PDB file of C-alpha atoms in Angstrom:
ATOM      1  CA  UNK A   1      -6.539  38.553  47.424  1.00 62.00           C
ATOM      2  CA  UNK A   2      -6.802  35.444  49.661  1.00 68.00           C
ATOM      3  CA  UNK A   3      -6.735  31.440  48.187  1.00 64.00           C
ATOM      4  CA  UNK A   4     -10.295  31.353  47.826  1.00 59.00           C
ATOM      5  CA  UNK A   5     -10.587  34.410  45.930  1.00 66.00           C
ATOM      6  CA  UNK A   6      -7.867  33.249  43.667  1.00 73.00           C
ATOM      7  CA  UNK A   7      -9.669  29.848  42.740  1.00 79.00           C
ATOM      8  CA  UNK A   8     -11.641  29.560  39.573  1.00 77.00           C
ATOM      9  CA  UNK A   9     -15.160  29.286  39.604  1.00 85.00           C
ATOM     10  CA  UNK A  10     -16.616  25.969  38.990  1.00 86.00           C
ATOM     11  CA  UNK A  11     -17.857  27.042  35.366  1.00 89.00           C
ATOM     12  CA  UNK A  12     -14.245  28.341  34.467  1.00 89.00           C
ATOM     13  CA  UNK A  13     -12.690  25.025  35.941  1.00 90.00           C
ATOM     14  CA  UNK A  14     -14.855  22.993  33.309  1.00 93.00           C
ATOM     15  CA  UNK A  15     -13.642  25.454  30.514  1.00 93.00           C
ATOM     16  CA  UNK A  16     -10.118  24.841  31.596  1.00 92.00           C
ATOM     17  CA  UNK A  17     -10.593  21.224  31.624  1.00 94.00           C
ATOM     18  CA  UNK A  18     -12.326  21.371  28.057  1.00 96.00           C
ATOM     19  CA  UNK A  19      -9.506  23.625  26.546  1.00 96.00           C
ATOM     20  CA  UNK A  20      -6.866  21.386  28.224  1.00 96.00           C
ATOM     21  CA  UNK A  21      -8.563  18.086  26.849  1.00 97.00           C
ATOM     22  CA  UNK A  22      -8.668  19.820  23.504  1.00 97.00           C
ATOM     23  CA  UNK A  23      -5.183  20.889  23.179  1.00 97.00           C
ATOM     24  CA  UNK A  24      -3.800  17.489  24.006  1.00 97.00           C
ATOM     25  CA  UNK A  25      -6.226  15.648  21.158  1.00 97.00           C
ATOM     26  CA  UNK A  26      -4.798  18.180  18.790  1.00 97.00           C
ATOM     27  CA  UNK A  27      -1.384  17.254  19.850  1.00 97.00           C
ATOM     28  CA  UNK A  28      -1.821  13.621  19.734  1.00 96.00           C
ATOM     29  CA  UNK A  29      -3.329  14.260  16.147  1.00 95.00           C
ATOM     30  CA  UNK A  30      -0.760  16.257  14.798  1.00 94.00           C
ATOM     31  CA  UNK A  31       1.963  13.770  16.395  1.00 92.00           C
ATOM     32  CA  UNK A  32       0.315  10.780  14.554  1.00 89.00           C
ATOM     33  CA  UNK A  33       0.127  12.527  11.415  1.00 87.00           C
ATOM     34  CA  UNK A  34       3.748  13.318  11.468  1.00 86.00           C
ATOM     35  CA  UNK A  35       4.301   9.614  12.592  1.00 83.00           C
ATOM     36  CA  UNK A  36       2.458   8.280   9.464  1.00 80.00           C
ATOM     37  CA  UNK A  37       3.712  11.084   7.069  1.00 74.00           C
ATOM     38  CA  UNK A  38       6.840   8.699   6.306  1.00 66.00           C
ATOM     39  CA  UNK A  39       4.784   5.351   6.390  1.00 68.00           C
ATOM     40  CA  UNK A  40       2.135   6.266   3.638  1.00 70.00           C
ATOM     41  CA  UNK A  41       2.630   5.031   0.070  1.00 71.00           C
ATOM     42  CA  UNK A  42       0.771   6.772  -2.814  1.00 84.00           C
ATOM     43  CA  UNK A  43      -0.324   4.724  -5.626  1.00 90.00           C
ATOM     44  CA  UNK A  44       0.883   5.370  -9.201  1.00 91.00           C
ATOM     45  CA  UNK A  45       0.053   4.202 -12.472  1.00 92.00           C
ATOM     46  CA  UNK A  46       3.225   4.188 -15.017  1.00 92.00           C
ATOM     47  CA  UNK A  47       1.885   7.117 -16.671  1.00 91.00           C
ATOM     48  CA  UNK A  48       1.598   9.096 -13.626  1.00 91.00           C
ATOM     49  CA  UNK A  49       5.239   8.381 -12.785  1.00 90.00           C
ATOM     50  CA  UNK A  50       6.630   9.004 -15.949  1.00 90.00           C
ATOM     51  CA  UNK A  51       4.771  12.502 -16.233  1.00 91.00           C
ATOM     52  CA  UNK A  52       5.377  13.574 -12.286  1.00 89.00           C
ATOM     53  CA  UNK A  53       7.535  11.389 -10.994  1.00 87.00           C
ATOM     54  CA  UNK A  54       7.823  11.018  -6.951  1.00 87.00           C
ATOM     55  CA  UNK A  55      10.978  11.749  -5.368  1.00 85.00           C
ATOM     56  CA  UNK A  56      13.584   9.298  -5.409  1.00 84.00           C
ATOM     57  CA  UNK A  57      13.734   6.894  -2.457  1.00 82.00           C
ATOM     58  CA  UNK A  58      10.049   7.953  -1.245  1.00 84.00           C
ATOM     59  CA  UNK A  59       7.823   4.985  -0.729  1.00 86.00           C
ATOM     60  CA  UNK A  60       5.003   4.353  -3.382  1.00 90.00           C
ATOM     61  CA  UNK A  61       2.998   1.723  -5.063  1.00 92.00           C
ATOM     62  CA  UNK A  62       3.101   1.146  -8.505  1.00 93.00           C
ATOM     63  CA  UNK A  63       0.171  -0.485 -10.444  1.00 92.00           C
ATOM     64  CA  UNK A  64      -0.334  -1.761 -13.989  1.00 92.00           C
ATOM     65  CA  UNK A  65       0.243  -4.630 -16.317  1.00 92.00           C
ATOM     66  CA  UNK A  66       3.390  -6.821 -16.599  1.00 93.00           C
ATOM     67  CA  UNK A  67       4.391  -6.286 -20.309  1.00 94.00           C
ATOM     68  CA  UNK A  68       4.903  -9.368 -22.303  1.00 92.00           C
ATOM     69  CA  UNK A  69       8.300 -10.481 -23.023  1.00 93.00           C
ATOM     70  CA  UNK A  70       9.638  -8.093 -20.613  1.00 93.00           C
ATOM     71  CA  UNK A  71      10.166 -10.664 -17.465  1.00 93.00           C
ATOM     72  CA  UNK A  72      13.940 -11.311 -17.103  1.00 94.00           C
ATOM     73  CA  UNK A  73      15.647 -13.433 -14.348  1.00 93.00           C
ATOM     74  CA  UNK A  74      18.877 -12.472 -13.392  1.00 93.00           C
ATOM     75  CA  UNK A  75      21.791 -14.869 -12.475  1.00 93.00           C
ATOM     76  CA  UNK A  76      21.218 -15.059  -8.766  1.00 92.00           C
ATOM     77  CA  UNK A  77      17.909 -16.761  -9.460  1.00 88.00           C
ATOM     78  CA  UNK A  78      15.847 -14.358  -7.147  1.00 92.00           C
ATOM     79  CA  UNK A  79      16.312 -11.103  -8.923  1.00 94.00           C
ATOM     80  CA  UNK A  80      13.986 -10.169 -11.744  1.00 95.00           C
ATOM     81  CA  UNK A  81      13.342  -7.382 -14.055  1.00 95.00           C
ATOM     82  CA  UNK A  82      10.316  -6.397 -15.740  1.00 95.00           C
ATOM     83  CA  UNK A  83       8.366  -3.641 -17.062  1.00 95.00           C
ATOM     84  CA  UNK A  84       4.955  -2.528 -15.579  1.00 94.00           C
ATOM     85  CA  UNK A  85       2.853  -0.438 -18.338  1.00 93.00           C
ATOM     86  CA  UNK A  86      -0.464   1.059 -18.601  1.00 90.00           C
ATOM     87  CA  UNK A  87      -0.855   1.341 -22.436  1.00 88.00           C
ATOM     88  CA  UNK A  88       0.709   4.869 -22.570  1.00 91.00           C
ATOM     89  CA  UNK A  89       4.026   4.627 -20.385  1.00 93.00           C
ATOM     90  CA  UNK A  90       6.158   1.814 -19.261  1.00 94.00           C
ATOM     91  CA  UNK A  91       8.466   1.672 -15.997  1.00 94.00           C
ATOM     92  CA  UNK A  92      11.140  -0.772 -15.560  1.00 95.00           C
ATOM     93  CA  UNK A  93      11.000  -2.736 -12.077  1.00 96.00           C
ATOM     94  CA  UNK A  94      13.767  -4.647 -10.250  1.00 96.00           C
ATOM     95  CA  UNK A  95      12.565  -7.081  -7.531  1.00 96.00           C
ATOM     96  CA  UNK A  96      14.534  -9.543  -5.640  1.00 94.00           C
ATOM     97  CA  UNK A  97      12.536 -12.336  -3.502  1.00 91.00           C
ATOM     98  CA  UNK A  98       9.899 -14.988  -3.647  1.00 91.00           C
ATOM     99  CA  UNK A  99       7.732 -14.145  -6.583  1.00 90.00           C
ATOM    100  CA  UNK A 100       3.856 -14.631  -5.898  1.00 88.00           C
ATOM    101  CA  UNK A 101       2.229 -17.854  -7.779  1.00 84.00           C
ATOM    102  CA  UNK A 102      -0.159 -15.554  -9.868  1.00 84.00           C
ATOM    103  CA  UNK A 103       2.770 -13.400 -10.996  1.00 88.00           C
ATOM    104  CA  UNK A 104       2.865 -13.817 -14.727  1.00 88.00           C
ATOM    105  CA  UNK A 105       3.732 -11.790 -17.757  1.00 90.00           C
ATOM    106  CA  UNK A 106       0.511 -10.327 -19.171  1.00 89.00           C
ATOM    107  CA  UNK A 107      -1.109 -10.158 -15.568  1.00 87.00           C
ATOM    108  CA  UNK A 108      -1.635  -7.280 -13.120  1.00 90.00           C
ATOM    109  CA  UNK A 109       0.628  -6.386 -10.491  1.00 92.00           C
ATOM    110  CA  UNK A 110       0.956  -3.613  -7.733  1.00 93.00           C
ATOM    111  CA  UNK A 111       4.700  -3.200  -6.584  1.00 93.00           C
ATOM    112  CA  UNK A 112       5.469  -1.379  -3.276  1.00 93.00           C
ATOM    113  CA  UNK A 113       8.929   0.252  -3.411  1.00 93.00           C
ATOM    114  CA  UNK A 114      10.787   3.292  -4.352  1.00 92.00           C
ATOM    115  CA  UNK A 115      11.936   4.917  -7.746  1.00 90.00           C
ATOM    116  CA  UNK A 116      15.448   5.451  -7.921  1.00 90.00           C
ATOM    117  CA  UNK A 117      17.159   8.314  -9.746  1.00 87.00           C
ATOM    118  CA  UNK A 118      17.882   6.561 -12.875  1.00 88.00           C
ATOM    119  CA  UNK A 119      14.134   5.826 -13.498  1.00 87.00           C
ATOM    120  CA  UNK A 120      14.016   2.151 -12.202  1.00 91.00           C
ATOM    121  CA  UNK A 121      11.295   1.250  -9.462  1.00 94.00           C
ATOM    122  CA  UNK A 122      12.863  -0.965  -6.976  1.00 95.00           C
ATOM    123  CA  UNK A 123      10.089  -3.079  -5.829  1.00 95.00           C
ATOM    124  CA  UNK A 124      10.376  -4.531  -1.936  1.00 94.00           C
ATOM    125  CA  UNK A 125       6.881  -6.131  -2.354  1.00 93.00           C
ATOM    126  CA  UNK A 126       5.026  -7.897  -5.389  1.00 93.00           C
ATOM    127  CA  UNK A 127       1.317  -8.245  -5.213  1.00 91.00           C
ATOM    128  CA  UNK A 128      -0.155 -10.185  -8.226  1.00 87.00           C
ATOM    129  CA  UNK A 129      -3.679  -9.548  -9.420  1.00 78.00           C
ATOM    130  CA  UNK A 130      -6.097 -11.432 -11.244  1.00 73.00           C
ATOM    131  CA  UNK A 131      -9.055 -10.940 -13.050  1.00 70.00           C
ATOM    132  CA  UNK A 132     -12.649 -11.818 -12.010  1.00 68.00           C
ATOM    133  CA  UNK A 133     -12.585 -15.295 -13.750  1.00 69.00           C
ATOM    134  CA  UNK A 134      -9.941 -16.443 -11.710  1.00 67.00           C
ATOM    135  CA  UNK A 135     -10.566 -19.803  -9.667  1.00 67.00           C
ATOM    136  CA  UNK A 136      -7.944 -21.427  -7.182  1.00 67.00           C
ATOM    137  CA  UNK A 137      -6.624 -24.660  -8.063  1.00 69.00           C
ATOM    138  CA  UNK A 138      -8.429 -26.148  -4.988  1.00 67.00           C
ATOM    139  CA  UNK A 139     -11.774 -25.352  -6.702  1.00 66.00           C
ATOM    140  CA  UNK A 140     -10.996 -26.074 -10.460  1.00 74.00           C
ATOM    141  CA  UNK A 141     -12.288 -29.737  -9.998  1.00 79.00           C
ATOM    142  CA  UNK A 142     -15.206 -29.018  -8.066  1.00 78.00           C
ATOM    143  CA  UNK A 143     -19.058 -28.716  -9.296  1.00 80.00           C
ATOM    144  CA  UNK A 144     -20.778 -25.377  -8.847  1.00 80.00           C
ATOM    145  CA  UNK A 145     -22.485 -26.723  -5.927  1.00 84.00           C
ATOM    146  CA  UNK A 146     -19.559 -27.912  -4.195  1.00 81.00           C
ATOM    147  CA  UNK A 147     -17.817 -24.331  -4.869  1.00 75.00           C
ATOM    148  CA  UNK A 148     -20.848 -22.476  -3.474  1.00 80.00           C
ATOM    149  CA  UNK A 149     -20.892 -24.799  -0.488  1.00 82.00           C
ATOM    150  CA  UNK A 150     -16.899 -24.130  -0.003  1.00 75.00           C
ATOM    151  CA  UNK A 151     -17.521 -20.581  -0.183  1.00 74.00           C
ATOM    152  CA  UNK A 152     -20.307 -20.540   2.198  1.00 81.00           C
ATOM    153  CA  UNK A 153     -18.558 -22.902   4.678  1.00 81.00           C
ATOM    154  CA  UNK A 154     -15.319 -20.437   4.798  1.00 76.00           C
ATOM    155  CA  UNK A 155     -16.936 -17.051   4.839  1.00 74.00           C
ATOM    156  CA  UNK A 156     -19.385 -17.530   7.819  1.00 70.00           C
TER     157      UNK A 156
END
């Protein structure tokens, strides 16, 4: 068999190129999925965490309401303990760091962190939620027309 006879027909060369490209794409997708697997954090509410807790140390998001009377600041001044509830279950949370301005008892919160084996959620990040009636301090003294103009100007 000569070298010219061993060469693939142009139709087979294109097919081999397409199959090779598909193999590379599948490999890249599997590699990306594997790399993101450890970065993904699922969202839980307290009743889900109590019913089916995530593995200790696995990154998750916990969302719910900060229960009134549960907020305690520790002696170091930057660590706080509070309880997140959803009306049916409660999860104790500990956080060290700067607390968002909107974080108060009775408000909504999303905490990113990890469950510990003792049932306490250690938060790395706190995101305070507000209701639909929230108005930033900068807009409190403005008239409705001024607020509308400010919103239009900042959303262009």
